[in-house]
């Protein structure tokens, strides 16, 4: 039964290049330069979409991935989104100057819940316009009501975000239901990054089939290994 199920899964997902969806994350509080180096090596070997590191590690990742296909992504206002707008803008500009080409920006959830959508929009728009880089707005959907999820998505799209990201992974993870909701809202106009708690290949493919165009995970090589082992 296990072999039959594995073969069925392999056949079902054979046309999906899982590695190309993965943003390999190195975002634990104690992340070290050695771990960043390992992630960059894996990203290059498996041709992941990106490596996502803390701002302090951007220069290292840029140097290691120079002339290689994976992008260098970093997080802004992580993990709360509650830094001042000036602080987040400086952080984004500095990361860009250091070579980051993708910025995962945590939105200000307090502003969203208070109805301060103009401030929320301006903050994200300033980052998008000032850096000119690919901005992924982290919505932290696990902390929002259904109405807030839709509002956050619409504001961030209008501000210029290239992706909507489900979560930081610190307050719940990605769900198929949330990815489907974002898919309904964005209608393929921008990307969707599912992030947080992605531990199995089956879960990864379910999120992709629901509409995710990127997967944020610290387990990229493990997911590929699981997929390779499905035939065994």
CSV table of C-alpha atoms in Angstrom, one decimal:
chain,number,residue,atom,x,y,z
A,1,UNK,CA,0.0,0.0,0.0
A,2,UNK,CA,2.8,2.4,0.9
A,3,UNK,CA,4.6,1.7,-2.4
A,4,UNK,CA,1.4,2.1,-4.4
A,5,UNK,CA,0.5,5.4,-2.7
A,6,UNK,CA,4.1,6.6,-3.3
A,7,UNK,CA,4.0,5.8,-6.9
A,8,UNK,CA,0.6,7.6,-7.3
A,9,UNK,CA,2.0,10.7,-5.6
A,10,UNK,CA,5.1,10.6,-7.8
A,11,UNK,CA,3.0,10.3,-11.0
A,12,UNK,CA,0.7,13.1,-9.9
A,13,UNK,CA,3.4,15.6,-9.2
A,14,UNK,CA,6.0,14.5,-11.8
A,15,UNK,CA,5.5,17.7,-13.9
A,16,UNK,CA,6.2,20.0,-11.0
A,17,UNK,CA,9.8,21.2,-10.4
A,18,UNK,CA,9.6,21.4,-6.7
A,19,UNK,CA,13.1,22.9,-6.2
A,20,UNK,CA,12.2,25.9,-8.4
A,21,UNK,CA,9.5,26.9,-5.9
A,22,UNK,CA,11.7,26.8,-2.7
A,23,UNK,CA,13.0,29.8,-0.8
A,24,UNK,CA,15.5,28.1,1.5
A,25,UNK,CA,15.1,29.9,4.9
A,26,UNK,CA,17.8,30.5,7.5
A,27,UNK,CA,15.7,32.5,10.0
A,28,UNK,CA,16.1,30.8,13.4
A,29,UNK,CA,17.2,33.3,16.0
A,30,UNK,CA,20.6,31.6,16.4
A,31,UNK,CA,21.4,31.3,12.7
A,32,UNK,CA,25.1,31.2,12.1
A,33,UNK,CA,27.3,32.0,9.1
A,34,UNK,CA,28.0,28.3,8.7
A,35,UNK,CA,24.3,27.6,8.4
A,36,UNK,CA,24.0,30.4,5.8
A,37,UNK,CA,26.9,28.8,3.8
A,38,UNK,CA,25.2,25.4,3.9
A,39,UNK,CA,21.9,26.9,2.7
A,40,UNK,CA,23.6,28.7,-0.1
A,41,UNK,CA,25.5,25.6,-1.2
A,42,UNK,CA,22.2,23.6,-1.2
A,43,UNK,CA,20.4,26.3,-3.1
A,44,UNK,CA,23.0,26.3,-5.8
A,45,UNK,CA,23.2,22.5,-6.0
A,46,UNK,CA,19.4,22.0,-6.2
A,47,UNK,CA,18.6,25.3,-8.0
A,48,UNK,CA,16.3,26.7,-5.4
A,49,UNK,CA,14.5,30.0,-6.2
A,50,UNK,CA,16.2,31.8,-3.4
A,51,UNK,CA,17.9,31.8,0.0
A,52,UNK,CA,16.2,33.9,2.7
A,53,UNK,CA,18.5,35.2,5.4
A,54,UNK,CA,18.6,37.8,8.1
A,55,UNK,CA,19.9,41.2,7.0
A,56,UNK,CA,23.1,40.7,8.8
A,57,UNK,CA,23.9,37.7,6.5
A,58,UNK,CA,23.0,39.3,3.2
A,59,UNK,CA,26.5,40.2,2.1
A,60,UNK,CA,27.7,36.7,2.9
A,61,UNK,CA,24.9,35.1,0.9
A,62,UNK,CA,25.5,37.5,-2.0
A,63,UNK,CA,29.2,36.6,-2.2
A,64,UNK,CA,28.5,32.9,-2.0
A,65,UNK,CA,25.8,33.0,-4.7
A,66,UNK,CA,27.5,35.5,-7.1
A,67,UNK,CA,26.8,34.5,-10.7
A,68,UNK,CA,24.6,31.7,-9.5
A,69,UNK,CA,20.9,31.3,-10.1
A,70,UNK,CA,19.3,31.5,-6.6
A,71,UNK,CA,18.3,35.0,-5.5
A,72,UNK,CA,19.3,36.4,-2.1
A,73,UNK,CA,16.2,37.3,-0.1
A,74,UNK,CA,16.1,39.0,3.3
A,75,UNK,CA,13.4,39.9,5.8
A,76,UNK,CA,12.4,43.4,6.8
A,77,UNK,CA,10.6,44.3,10.1
A,78,UNK,CA,10.9,40.7,11.0
A,79,UNK,CA,9.1,39.0,12.8
A,80,UNK,CA,6.6,41.6,14.2
A,81,UNK,CA,6.3,44.3,11.5
A,82,UNK,CA,6.1,46.8,14.3
A,83,UNK,CA,9.2,48.8,13.6
A,84,UNK,CA,8.8,52.4,12.5
A,85,UNK,CA,8.3,53.1,8.8
A,86,UNK,CA,11.7,54.9,8.7
A,87,UNK,CA,13.4,52.0,10.3
A,88,UNK,CA,11.9,49.5,7.8
A,89,UNK,CA,12.7,51.7,4.9
A,90,UNK,CA,16.3,52.1,6.0
A,91,UNK,CA,16.6,48.3,6.6
A,92,UNK,CA,15.2,47.6,3.1
A,93,UNK,CA,17.5,50.2,1.5
A,94,UNK,CA,20.6,48.9,3.3
A,95,UNK,CA,19.7,45.3,2.3
A,96,UNK,CA,19.4,46.3,-1.3
A,97,UNK,CA,22.7,48.1,-1.2
A,98,UNK,CA,24.3,44.9,0.3
A,99,UNK,CA,22.9,43.0,-2.7
A,100,UNK,CA,19.6,41.5,-1.7
A,101,UNK,CA,17.2,41.3,-4.6
A,102,UNK,CA,14.1,40.1,-2.8
A,103,UNK,CA,12.6,41.7,0.4
A,104,UNK,CA,10.1,39.9,2.6
A,105,UNK,CA,8.4,42.7,4.5
A,106,UNK,CA,6.2,42.1,7.6
A,107,UNK,CA,3.3,44.5,7.4
A,108,UNK,CA,2.2,46.4,10.5
A,109,UNK,CA,-0.7,44.3,11.8
A,110,UNK,CA,-1.7,46.9,14.4
A,111,UNK,CA,-2.3,49.4,11.7
A,112,UNK,CA,-4.4,46.9,9.7
A,113,UNK,CA,-6.6,46.1,12.7
A,114,UNK,CA,-7.0,49.8,13.5
A,115,UNK,CA,-8.0,50.6,10.0
A,116,UNK,CA,-4.9,52.7,9.2
A,117,UNK,CA,-4.8,51.4,5.7
A,118,UNK,CA,-3.3,54.6,4.3
A,119,UNK,CA,-0.3,54.3,6.6
A,120,UNK,CA,0.1,50.6,5.8
A,121,UNK,CA,-0.1,51.3,2.1
A,122,UNK,CA,2.4,54.2,2.2
A,123,UNK,CA,4.9,52.2,4.2
A,124,UNK,CA,5.0,49.3,1.8
A,125,UNK,CA,4.8,51.5,-1.3
A,126,UNK,CA,7.8,53.5,-0.1
A,127,UNK,CA,9.8,50.4,0.2
A,128,UNK,CA,8.8,49.1,-3.2
A,129,UNK,CA,9.5,52.4,-4.9
A,130,UNK,CA,12.7,53.2,-3.1
A,131,UNK,CA,14.4,49.8,-3.6
A,132,UNK,CA,13.0,48.7,-6.9
A,133,UNK,CA,13.4,45.1,-5.7
A,134,UNK,CA,11.0,42.2,-5.5
A,135,UNK,CA,8.9,42.8,-2.4
A,136,UNK,CA,6.9,40.0,-0.7
A,137,UNK,CA,4.4,41.4,1.9
A,138,UNK,CA,4.2,39.1,4.9
A,139,UNK,CA,0.5,39.1,6.0
A,140,UNK,CA,0.7,36.8,9.1
A,141,UNK,CA,-2.7,35.4,8.1
A,142,UNK,CA,-2.9,33.2,11.3
A,143,UNK,CA,-3.6,36.4,13.3
A,144,UNK,CA,-6.2,37.9,11.0
A,145,UNK,CA,-9.9,37.6,10.5
A,146,UNK,CA,-11.3,36.6,7.1
A,147,UNK,CA,-12.2,40.3,6.4
A,148,UNK,CA,-8.7,41.4,7.5
A,149,UNK,CA,-7.0,38.9,5.3
A,150,UNK,CA,-8.8,40.3,2.2
A,151,UNK,CA,-8.1,43.9,3.2
A,152,UNK,CA,-4.4,43.2,3.8
A,153,UNK,CA,-4.1,41.4,0.5
A,154,UNK,CA,-5.8,44.2,-1.4
A,155,UNK,CA,-3.8,47.0,0.3
A,156,UNK,CA,-0.4,45.3,-0.3
A,157,UNK,CA,-1.2,44.5,-3.9
A,158,UNK,CA,-2.1,48.1,-4.5
A,159,UNK,CA,1.1,49.3,-2.8
A,160,UNK,CA,3.2,47.3,-5.3
A,161,UNK,CA,4.0,44.0,-3.7
A,162,UNK,CA,5.2,41.3,-6.1
A,163,UNK,CA,4.1,38.5,-3.8
A,164,UNK,CA,1.8,38.0,-0.8
A,165,UNK,CA,3.4,35.8,1.8
A,166,UNK,CA,1.2,33.8,4.2
A,167,UNK,CA,3.2,34.1,7.4
A,168,UNK,CA,6.5,34.5,9.2
A,169,UNK,CA,6.2,31.0,10.6
A,170,UNK,CA,6.3,32.4,14.1
A,171,UNK,CA,2.5,32.6,14.6
A,172,UNK,CA,1.2,29.6,12.7
A,173,UNK,CA,2.1,28.4,9.3
A,174,UNK,CA,0.8,28.2,5.8
A,175,UNK,CA,-2.6,26.5,5.1
A,176,UNK,CA,-4.1,25.3,1.9
A,177,UNK,CA,-7.3,27.3,2.7
A,178,UNK,CA,-5.3,30.6,3.1
A,179,UNK,CA,-3.4,30.0,-0.2
A,180,UNK,CA,-6.7,29.4,-2.0
A,181,UNK,CA,-8.0,32.6,-0.5
A,182,UNK,CA,-5.0,34.5,-1.8
A,183,UNK,CA,-5.3,32.9,-5.1
A,184,UNK,CA,-8.9,34.0,-5.4
A,185,UNK,CA,-7.9,37.6,-4.5
A,186,UNK,CA,-4.8,38.0,-6.6
A,187,UNK,CA,-6.1,36.2,-9.7
A,188,UNK,CA,-2.6,35.5,-10.9
A,189,UNK,CA,-1.7,39.2,-11.0
A,190,UNK,CA,1.1,38.7,-8.4
A,191,UNK,CA,2.8,35.7,-6.7
A,192,UNK,CA,1.9,33.8,-3.6
A,193,UNK,CA,4.5,32.6,-1.1
A,194,UNK,CA,3.4,29.9,1.4
A,195,UNK,CA,5.6,29.9,4.4
A,196,UNK,CA,5.7,28.3,7.8
A,197,UNK,CA,5.4,24.7,8.9
A,198,UNK,CA,6.1,23.1,5.5
A,199,UNK,CA,7.5,19.7,6.6
A,200,UNK,CA,6.5,17.2,4.0
A,201,UNK,CA,6.6,16.8,0.3
A,202,UNK,CA,2.9,16.1,0.1
A,203,UNK,CA,2.1,19.3,2.0
A,204,UNK,CA,4.4,21.3,-0.3
A,205,UNK,CA,2.6,20.0,-3.4
A,206,UNK,CA,-0.8,20.6,-1.9
A,207,UNK,CA,0.2,24.3,-1.4
A,208,UNK,CA,1.5,24.6,-4.9
A,209,UNK,CA,-1.7,23.1,-6.4
A,210,UNK,CA,-3.7,25.5,-4.3
A,211,UNK,CA,-1.9,28.4,-5.9
A,212,UNK,CA,1.5,29.0,-4.2
A,213,UNK,CA,4.2,30.1,-6.5
A,214,UNK,CA,7.0,30.1,-3.8
A,215,UNK,CA,7.5,28.0,-0.7
A,216,UNK,CA,9.4,29.4,2.3
A,217,UNK,CA,10.9,26.6,4.3
A,218,UNK,CA,14.1,25.6,6.2
A,219,UNK,CA,13.7,22.0,4.9
A,220,UNK,CA,14.3,22.4,1.2
A,221,UNK,CA,16.8,19.5,0.8
A,222,UNK,CA,14.6,17.3,3.1
A,223,UNK,CA,11.6,17.9,0.9
A,224,UNK,CA,13.5,16.9,-2.2
A,225,UNK,CA,14.8,13.9,-0.5
A,226,UNK,CA,11.3,12.8,0.5
A,227,UNK,CA,10.1,13.2,-3.0
A,228,UNK,CA,13.0,11.1,-4.3
A,229,UNK,CA,12.2,8.4,-1.8
A,230,UNK,CA,8.6,8.2,-2.8
A,231,UNK,CA,9.5,5.6,-5.4
A,232,UNK,CA,11.4,3.4,-3.0
